[in-house]
């Protein structure tokens, strides 16, 4: 299925916001519109049009690939500096809301982001009602378990030559967490059975990853821990690159 994602992203770093915006203008061949929102300049780029203009003439296969990649993507992307080292970009309406101060991230999400303060990445999300309809599922029990999840949060880090990932799902009720845990436990067992005796290198990798996953449950939360060595990461990236 195809879904229209409506979002805004906040990026902060050592790079000057002004320099970043200048590079974006140059990459777009100065094709952009400018608005002033709450005293700040917001630049609007025709993303799909610009991407297609960058395709060399006489290379229809690249045009087809770009069309496929951009299918469902935003036609226009807005970019604005929030401060000297922070920018907002994404859907025009959402960036405008951000600059106007009408959009705020709730404390129920920000409080979930500090579980591992110095991790390479922390994440937290609030799932919409009926989320199972966003993914194709043949298993009704799995769909029921996914629908019971209210929040997902976790972290990713790299240490001692391994990628360490922890992901936690919080349900509305303890019984739902128990059902989710049991569903994942069964799926892990089935995955081991299906891939354990495979001779294919990619399926052997998937089997190792499934084997290493550790699930735990506490109250309304079900957590997943996974450590992946660099050698498996390299093999996984090689497989994903070939599929593209």
PDB file of C-alpha atoms in Angstrom:
ATOM      1  CA  UNK A   1       0.000   0.000   0.000  1.00  0.00           C
ATOM      2  CA  UNK A   2       1.008   3.606  -0.487  1.00  0.00           C
ATOM      3  CA  UNK A   3       0.936   6.154   2.318  1.00  0.00           C
ATOM      4  CA  UNK A   4       1.493   9.879   2.346  1.00  0.00           C
ATOM      5  CA  UNK A   5       3.943  10.761   5.129  1.00  0.00           C
ATOM      6  CA  UNK A   6       3.414  14.212   6.605  1.00  0.00           C
ATOM      7  CA  UNK A   7       6.405  15.131   8.746  1.00  0.00           C
ATOM      8  CA  UNK A   8       8.982  17.642   9.893  1.00  0.00           C
ATOM      9  CA  UNK A   9      12.590  16.959  10.885  1.00  0.00           C
ATOM     10  CA  UNK A  10      14.866  18.952  13.180  1.00  0.00           C
ATOM     11  CA  UNK A  11      18.609  18.650  12.512  1.00  0.00           C
ATOM     12  CA  UNK A  12      21.370  20.137  14.663  1.00  0.00           C
ATOM     13  CA  UNK A  13      25.140  19.931  14.219  1.00  0.00           C
ATOM     14  CA  UNK A  14      28.436  21.755  13.803  1.00  0.00           C
ATOM     15  CA  UNK A  15      27.562  22.984  10.315  1.00  0.00           C
ATOM     16  CA  UNK A  16      26.303  26.540   9.942  1.00  0.00           C
ATOM     17  CA  UNK A  17      22.580  26.687   9.138  1.00  0.00           C
ATOM     18  CA  UNK A  18      23.230  29.531   6.696  1.00  0.00           C
ATOM     19  CA  UNK A  19      25.910  27.510   4.876  1.00  0.00           C
ATOM     20  CA  UNK A  20      23.620  24.472   4.669  1.00  0.00           C
ATOM     21  CA  UNK A  21      20.758  26.529   3.220  1.00  0.00           C
ATOM     22  CA  UNK A  22      23.171  28.148   0.742  1.00  0.00           C
ATOM     23  CA  UNK A  23      24.254  24.690  -0.454  1.00  0.00           C
ATOM     24  CA  UNK A  24      20.616  23.634  -0.836  1.00  0.00           C
ATOM     25  CA  UNK A  25      19.888  26.687  -2.976  1.00  0.00           C
ATOM     26  CA  UNK A  26      22.916  25.954  -5.152  1.00  0.00           C
ATOM     27  CA  UNK A  27      21.971  22.281  -5.568  1.00  0.00           C
ATOM     28  CA  UNK A  28      18.471  23.371  -6.626  1.00  0.00           C
ATOM     29  CA  UNK A  29      19.923  25.728  -9.269  1.00  0.00           C
ATOM     30  CA  UNK A  30      18.319  28.600  -7.347  1.00  0.00           C
ATOM     31  CA  UNK A  31      14.840  27.167  -8.077  1.00  0.00           C
ATOM     32  CA  UNK A  32      12.962  27.862  -4.870  1.00  0.00           C
ATOM     33  CA  UNK A  33      10.323  30.067  -3.292  1.00  0.00           C
ATOM     34  CA  UNK A  34      10.820  32.091  -0.136  1.00  0.00           C
ATOM     35  CA  UNK A  35       8.344  32.988   2.593  1.00  0.00           C
ATOM     36  CA  UNK A  36       8.719  34.713   5.941  1.00  0.00           C
ATOM     37  CA  UNK A  37       7.152  32.828   8.844  1.00  0.00           C
ATOM     38  CA  UNK A  38       7.226  34.296  12.329  1.00  0.00           C
ATOM     39  CA  UNK A  39      10.220  36.433  11.385  1.00  0.00           C
ATOM     40  CA  UNK A  40      12.205  33.540   9.867  1.00  0.00           C
ATOM     41  CA  UNK A  41      12.925  32.842   6.190  1.00  0.00           C
ATOM     42  CA  UNK A  42      11.454  29.561   4.898  1.00  0.00           C
ATOM     43  CA  UNK A  43      12.675  28.221   1.565  1.00  0.00           C
ATOM     44  CA  UNK A  44      10.427  25.907  -0.481  1.00  0.00           C
ATOM     45  CA  UNK A  45      12.035  23.555  -3.013  1.00  0.00           C
ATOM     46  CA  UNK A  46      10.231  21.578  -5.732  1.00  0.00           C
ATOM     47  CA  UNK A  47      11.935  18.342  -4.695  1.00  0.00           C
ATOM     48  CA  UNK A  48      10.533  15.942  -7.307  1.00  0.00           C
ATOM     49  CA  UNK A  49      11.043  18.392 -10.158  1.00  0.00           C
ATOM     50  CA  UNK A  50      14.621  19.169  -9.099  1.00  0.00           C
ATOM     51  CA  UNK A  51      15.494  15.472  -8.747  1.00  0.00           C
ATOM     52  CA  UNK A  52      14.213  14.741 -12.247  1.00  0.00           C
ATOM     53  CA  UNK A  53      16.099  17.729 -13.702  1.00  0.00           C
ATOM     54  CA  UNK A  54      19.351  16.232 -12.404  1.00  0.00           C
ATOM     55  CA  UNK A  55      18.954  13.101 -14.572  1.00  0.00           C
ATOM     56  CA  UNK A  56      21.274  13.205 -17.620  1.00  0.00           C
ATOM     57  CA  UNK A  57      19.527  13.229 -20.987  1.00  0.00           C
ATOM     58  CA  UNK A  58      19.354   9.890 -22.762  1.00  0.00           C
ATOM     59  CA  UNK A  59      19.250   7.789 -19.598  1.00  0.00           C
ATOM     60  CA  UNK A  60      15.577   6.708 -19.347  1.00  0.00           C
ATOM     61  CA  UNK A  61      16.383   3.869 -16.924  1.00  0.00           C
ATOM     62  CA  UNK A  62      17.628   6.433 -14.377  1.00  0.00           C
ATOM     63  CA  UNK A  63      14.493   8.531 -14.858  1.00  0.00           C
ATOM     64  CA  UNK A  64      12.359   5.445 -14.251  1.00  0.00           C
ATOM     65  CA  UNK A  65      14.367   4.602 -11.115  1.00  0.00           C
ATOM     66  CA  UNK A  66      13.979   8.148  -9.740  1.00  0.00           C
ATOM     67  CA  UNK A  67      10.231   8.130 -10.496  1.00  0.00           C
ATOM     68  CA  UNK A  68       9.887   4.856  -8.603  1.00  0.00           C
ATOM     69  CA  UNK A  69      11.993   6.093  -5.694  1.00  0.00           C
ATOM     70  CA  UNK A  70      10.074   9.373  -5.410  1.00  0.00           C
ATOM     71  CA  UNK A  71       6.647   7.758  -5.760  1.00  0.00           C
ATOM     72  CA  UNK A  72       4.722   8.931  -2.716  1.00  0.00           C
ATOM     73  CA  UNK A  73       7.444  11.384  -1.679  1.00  0.00           C
ATOM     74  CA  UNK A  74       6.780  15.056  -0.969  1.00  0.00           C
ATOM     75  CA  UNK A  75       6.466  17.236  -4.073  1.00  0.00           C
ATOM     76  CA  UNK A  76       7.800  20.205  -2.124  1.00  0.00           C
ATOM     77  CA  UNK A  77      10.244  20.342   0.782  1.00  0.00           C
ATOM     78  CA  UNK A  78      10.608  23.373   3.024  1.00  0.00           C
ATOM     79  CA  UNK A  79      13.853  24.316   4.794  1.00  0.00           C
ATOM     80  CA  UNK A  80      14.411  26.965   7.447  1.00  0.00           C
ATOM     81  CA  UNK A  81      17.000  27.913  10.055  1.00  0.00           C
ATOM     82  CA  UNK A  82      15.765  27.760  13.642  1.00  0.00           C
ATOM     83  CA  UNK A  83      19.085  28.998  15.055  1.00  0.00           C
ATOM     84  CA  UNK A  84      22.698  29.269  13.749  1.00  0.00           C
ATOM     85  CA  UNK A  85      23.215  25.489  13.965  1.00  0.00           C
ATOM     86  CA  UNK A  86      19.671  24.045  13.788  1.00  0.00           C
ATOM     87  CA  UNK A  87      17.372  23.646  10.778  1.00  0.00           C
ATOM     88  CA  UNK A  88      13.846  22.371  10.231  1.00  0.00           C
ATOM     89  CA  UNK A  89      12.912  20.628   6.982  1.00  0.00           C
ATOM     90  CA  UNK A  90      10.069  18.538   5.619  1.00  0.00           C
ATOM     91  CA  UNK A  91       6.466  19.065   4.578  1.00  0.00           C
ATOM     92  CA  UNK A  92       5.785  22.757   3.972  1.00  0.00           C
ATOM     93  CA  UNK A  93       2.785  22.939   6.300  1.00  0.00           C
ATOM     94  CA  UNK A  94       4.592  21.154   9.133  1.00  0.00           C
ATOM     95  CA  UNK A  95       7.694  23.342   8.878  1.00  0.00           C
ATOM     96  CA  UNK A  96       5.428  26.399   8.938  1.00  0.00           C
ATOM     97  CA  UNK A  97       3.689  25.071  12.088  1.00  0.00           C
ATOM     98  CA  UNK A  98       7.093  24.506  13.709  1.00  0.00           C
ATOM     99  CA  UNK A  99       8.252  28.055  13.001  1.00  0.00           C
ATOM    100  CA  UNK A 100       4.949  29.434  14.274  1.00  0.00           C
ATOM    101  CA  UNK A 101       5.328  27.437  17.493  1.00  0.00           C
ATOM    102  CA  UNK A 102       2.035  25.580  16.925  1.00  0.00           C
ATOM    103  CA  UNK A 103       3.620  22.117  16.918  1.00  0.00           C
ATOM    104  CA  UNK A 104       5.152  20.615  20.052  1.00  0.00           C
ATOM    105  CA  UNK A 105       6.529  17.180  20.891  1.00  0.00           C
ATOM    106  CA  UNK A 106       4.710  15.874  23.961  1.00  0.00           C
ATOM    107  CA  UNK A 107       6.536  15.107  27.202  1.00  0.00           C
ATOM    108  CA  UNK A 108       5.208  11.538  26.966  1.00  0.00           C
ATOM    109  CA  UNK A 109       7.693  11.087  24.088  1.00  0.00           C
ATOM    110  CA  UNK A 110      10.640  13.211  25.233  1.00  0.00           C
ATOM    111  CA  UNK A 111      10.690  11.378  28.568  1.00  0.00           C
ATOM    112  CA  UNK A 112      11.350   8.133  26.684  1.00  0.00           C
ATOM    113  CA  UNK A 113      14.465   9.479  24.954  1.00  0.00           C
ATOM    114  CA  UNK A 114      16.881   9.514  27.895  1.00  0.00           C
ATOM    115  CA  UNK A 115      17.025   5.784  28.611  1.00  0.00           C
ATOM    116  CA  UNK A 116      20.620   5.620  27.271  1.00  0.00           C
ATOM    117  CA  UNK A 117      21.921   9.166  27.313  1.00  0.00           C
ATOM    118  CA  UNK A 118      25.175   8.737  25.377  1.00  0.00           C
ATOM    119  CA  UNK A 119      23.991   6.233  22.761  1.00  0.00           C
ATOM    120  CA  UNK A 120      24.722   6.927  19.090  1.00  0.00           C
ATOM    121  CA  UNK A 121      20.970   7.205  18.528  1.00  0.00           C
ATOM    122  CA  UNK A 122      17.854   7.307  20.693  1.00  0.00           C
ATOM    123  CA  UNK A 123      14.328   7.070  19.354  1.00  0.00           C
ATOM    124  CA  UNK A 124      10.765   7.268  20.606  1.00  0.00           C
ATOM    125  CA  UNK A 125       7.463   7.081  18.780  1.00  0.00           C
ATOM    126  CA  UNK A 126       3.751   7.073  19.500  1.00  0.00           C
ATOM    127  CA  UNK A 127       1.843   4.647  17.310  1.00  0.00           C
ATOM    128  CA  UNK A 128      -1.514   5.592  15.758  1.00  0.00           C
ATOM    129  CA  UNK A 129      -4.642   3.536  16.323  1.00  0.00           C
ATOM    130  CA  UNK A 130      -5.042   0.733  13.796  1.00  0.00           C
ATOM    131  CA  UNK A 131      -1.344   0.575  12.946  1.00  0.00           C
ATOM    132  CA  UNK A 132      -1.683  -3.049  11.780  1.00  0.00           C
ATOM    133  CA  UNK A 133      -3.378  -1.764   8.614  1.00  0.00           C
ATOM    134  CA  UNK A 134      -0.078  -0.118   7.608  1.00  0.00           C
ATOM    135  CA  UNK A 135       1.697  -3.468   7.149  1.00  0.00           C
ATOM    136  CA  UNK A 136       0.596  -6.518   5.147  1.00  0.00           C
ATOM    137  CA  UNK A 137      -0.088  -9.320   7.629  1.00  0.00           C
ATOM    138  CA  UNK A 138      -1.533 -12.783   7.186  1.00  0.00           C
ATOM    139  CA  UNK A 139      -1.374 -13.537  10.919  1.00  0.00           C
ATOM    140  CA  UNK A 140      -4.345 -12.121  12.863  1.00  0.00           C
ATOM    141  CA  UNK A 141      -2.676 -12.712  16.222  1.00  0.00           C
ATOM    142  CA  UNK A 142       0.388 -10.721  15.161  1.00  0.00           C
ATOM    143  CA  UNK A 143      -1.849  -7.926  13.886  1.00  0.00           C
ATOM    144  CA  UNK A 144      -3.710  -7.885  17.204  1.00  0.00           C
ATOM    145  CA  UNK A 145      -0.420  -7.691  19.115  1.00  0.00           C
ATOM    146  CA  UNK A 146       0.890  -4.859  16.926  1.00  0.00           C
ATOM    147  CA  UNK A 147      -2.347  -2.933  17.417  1.00  0.00           C
ATOM    148  CA  UNK A 148      -1.915  -3.142  21.200  1.00  0.00           C
ATOM    149  CA  UNK A 149       1.375  -1.189  21.094  1.00  0.00           C
ATOM    150  CA  UNK A 150       1.042   2.418  22.223  1.00  0.00           C
ATOM    151  CA  UNK A 151       4.704   3.539  22.304  1.00  0.00           C
ATOM    152  CA  UNK A 152       7.986   2.295  20.826  1.00  0.00           C
ATOM    153  CA  UNK A 153      11.340   3.549  22.107  1.00  0.00           C
ATOM    154  CA  UNK A 154      14.930   2.445  22.223  1.00  0.00           C
ATOM    155  CA  UNK A 155      18.557   3.102  21.357  1.00  0.00           C
ATOM    156  CA  UNK A 156      21.355   2.052  19.027  1.00  0.00           C
ATOM    157  CA  UNK A 157      25.028   2.150  19.912  1.00  0.00           C
ATOM    158  CA  UNK A 158      28.372   0.840  18.681  1.00  0.00           C
ATOM    159  CA  UNK A 159      30.906  -0.605  21.118  1.00  0.00           C
ATOM    160  CA  UNK A 160      33.647  -3.240  21.058  1.00  0.00           C
ATOM    161  CA  UNK A 161      33.127  -3.913  17.358  1.00  0.00           C
ATOM    162  CA  UNK A 162      29.402  -4.578  17.718  1.00  0.00           C
ATOM    163  CA  UNK A 163      26.190  -2.737  17.012  1.00  0.00           C
ATOM    164  CA  UNK A 164      23.985  -2.910  20.083  1.00  0.00           C
ATOM    165  CA  UNK A 165      20.287  -2.241  19.670  1.00  0.00           C
ATOM    166  CA  UNK A 166      17.504  -2.175  22.227  1.00  0.00           C
ATOM    167  CA  UNK A 167      13.868  -1.641  21.280  1.00  0.00           C
ATOM    168  CA  UNK A 168      10.938  -1.549  23.705  1.00  0.00           C
ATOM    169  CA  UNK A 169       7.217  -1.693  22.944  1.00  0.00           C
ATOM    170  CA  UNK A 170       4.780  -0.401  25.564  1.00  0.00           C
ATOM    171  CA  UNK A 171       1.206  -1.672  25.433  1.00  0.00           C
ATOM    172  CA  UNK A 172      -1.898  -0.344  27.141  1.00  0.00           C
ATOM    173  CA  UNK A 173      -2.414  -3.374  29.386  1.00  0.00           C
ATOM    174  CA  UNK A 174      -0.267  -6.070  31.026  1.00  0.00           C
ATOM    175  CA  UNK A 175      -2.261  -8.841  29.315  1.00  0.00           C
ATOM    176  CA  UNK A 176      -1.507  -7.261  25.936  1.00  0.00           C
ATOM    177  CA  UNK A 177       2.218  -7.183  26.734  1.00  0.00           C
ATOM    178  CA  UNK A 178       2.058 -10.857  27.685  1.00  0.00           C
ATOM    179  CA  UNK A 179       0.346 -11.723  24.384  1.00  0.00           C
ATOM    180  CA  UNK A 180       2.890  -9.664  22.413  1.00  0.00           C
ATOM    181  CA  UNK A 181       5.794 -11.381  24.181  1.00  0.00           C
ATOM    182  CA  UNK A 182       4.345 -14.823  23.493  1.00  0.00           C
ATOM    183  CA  UNK A 183       3.717 -13.959  19.828  1.00  0.00           C
ATOM    184  CA  UNK A 184       7.308 -12.787  19.356  1.00  0.00           C
ATOM    185  CA  UNK A 185       8.616 -15.874  21.154  1.00  0.00           C
ATOM    186  CA  UNK A 186       6.693 -18.143  18.784  1.00  0.00           C
ATOM    187  CA  UNK A 187       7.850 -16.161  15.732  1.00  0.00           C
ATOM    188  CA  UNK A 188      11.470 -16.477  16.876  1.00  0.00           C
ATOM    189  CA  UNK A 189      11.102 -20.248  17.241  1.00  0.00           C
ATOM    190  CA  UNK A 190       9.519 -20.522  13.782  1.00  0.00           C
ATOM    191  CA  UNK A 191      12.302 -18.399  12.295  1.00  0.00           C
ATOM    192  CA  UNK A 192      14.947 -20.683  13.779  1.00  0.00           C
ATOM    193  CA  UNK A 193      13.185 -23.743  12.377  1.00  0.00           C
ATOM    194  CA  UNK A 194      12.741 -22.233   8.907  1.00  0.00           C
ATOM    195  CA  UNK A 195      16.282 -20.932   8.483  1.00  0.00           C
ATOM    196  CA  UNK A 196      18.388 -23.062  10.796  1.00  0.00           C
ATOM    197  CA  UNK A 197      19.317 -25.729   8.233  1.00  0.00           C
ATOM    198  CA  UNK A 198      19.587 -23.446   5.195  1.00  0.00           C
ATOM    199  CA  UNK A 199      22.753 -23.574   3.070  1.00  0.00           C
ATOM    200  CA  UNK A 200      22.253 -20.057   1.672  1.00  0.00           C
ATOM    201  CA  UNK A 201      24.627 -17.463   3.101  1.00  0.00           C
ATOM    202  CA  UNK A 202      21.937 -14.778   3.469  1.00  0.00           C
ATOM    203  CA  UNK A 203      19.519 -17.111   5.263  1.00  0.00           C
ATOM    204  CA  UNK A 204      22.332 -18.330   7.536  1.00  0.00           C
ATOM    205  CA  UNK A 205      22.909 -14.683   8.470  1.00  0.00           C
ATOM    206  CA  UNK A 206      19.207 -14.145   9.212  1.00  0.00           C
ATOM    207  CA  UNK A 207      19.211 -17.296  11.321  1.00  0.00           C
ATOM    208  CA  UNK A 208      22.160 -15.982  13.380  1.00  0.00           C
ATOM    209  CA  UNK A 209      20.411 -12.647  13.923  1.00  0.00           C
ATOM    210  CA  UNK A 210      17.167 -14.351  14.993  1.00  0.00           C
ATOM    211  CA  UNK A 211      19.135 -16.589  17.370  1.00  0.00           C
ATOM    212  CA  UNK A 212      20.814 -13.596  19.028  1.00  0.00           C
ATOM    213  CA  UNK A 213      17.617 -11.662  19.703  1.00  0.00           C
ATOM    214  CA  UNK A 214      16.653 -11.643  23.368  1.00  0.00           C
ATOM    215  CA  UNK A 215      13.115 -10.768  24.452  1.00  0.00           C
ATOM    216  CA  UNK A 216      12.040  -9.720  27.938  1.00  0.00           C
ATOM    217  CA  UNK A 217       8.781  -8.514  29.512  1.00  0.00           C
ATOM    218  CA  UNK A 218       8.147  -6.231  32.464  1.00  0.00           C
ATOM    219  CA  UNK A 219       4.642  -4.945  33.200  1.00  0.00           C
ATOM    220  CA  UNK A 220       3.244  -3.401  30.032  1.00  0.00           C
ATOM    221  CA  UNK A 221       6.644  -3.336  28.261  1.00  0.00           C
ATOM    222  CA  UNK A 222       8.233  -5.910  25.961  1.00  0.00           C
ATOM    223  CA  UNK A 223      11.885  -5.310  25.079  1.00  0.00           C
ATOM    224  CA  UNK A 224      14.160  -6.694  22.388  1.00  0.00           C
ATOM    225  CA  UNK A 225      17.978  -6.703  22.670  1.00  0.00           C
ATOM    226  CA  UNK A 226      20.295  -7.513  19.788  1.00  0.00           C
ATOM    227  CA  UNK A 227      24.093  -7.324  19.403  1.00  0.00           C
ATOM    228  CA  UNK A 228      25.455  -7.690  15.879  1.00  0.00           C
ATOM    229  CA  UNK A 229      29.209  -8.117  15.194  1.00  0.00           C
ATOM    230  CA  UNK A 230      30.859  -6.023  12.482  1.00  0.00           C
ATOM    231  CA  UNK A 231      31.296  -9.041  10.193  1.00  0.00           C
ATOM    232  CA  UNK A 232      27.524  -9.686  10.176  1.00  0.00           C
ATOM    233  CA  UNK A 233      26.819  -5.981   9.646  1.00  0.00           C
ATOM    234  CA  UNK A 234      29.105  -5.929   6.605  1.00  0.00           C
ATOM    235  CA  UNK A 235      27.376  -8.998   5.170  1.00  0.00           C
ATOM    236  CA  UNK A 236      23.919  -7.537   5.823  1.00  0.00           C
ATOM    237  CA  UNK A 237      24.807  -4.243   4.112  1.00  0.00           C
ATOM    238  CA  UNK A 238      26.181  -6.195   1.139  1.00  0.00           C
ATOM    239  CA  UNK A 239      22.902  -8.127   0.824  1.00  0.00           C
ATOM    240  CA  UNK A 240      20.759  -4.974   1.072  1.00  0.00           C
ATOM    241  CA  UNK A 241      22.907  -3.147  -1.495  1.00  0.00           C
ATOM    242  CA  UNK A 242      22.550  -5.991  -3.985  1.00  0.00           C
ATOM    243  CA  UNK A 243      18.751  -6.012  -3.546  1.00  0.00           C
ATOM    244  CA  UNK A 244      18.582  -2.329  -4.450  1.00  0.00           C
TER     245      UNK A 244
END
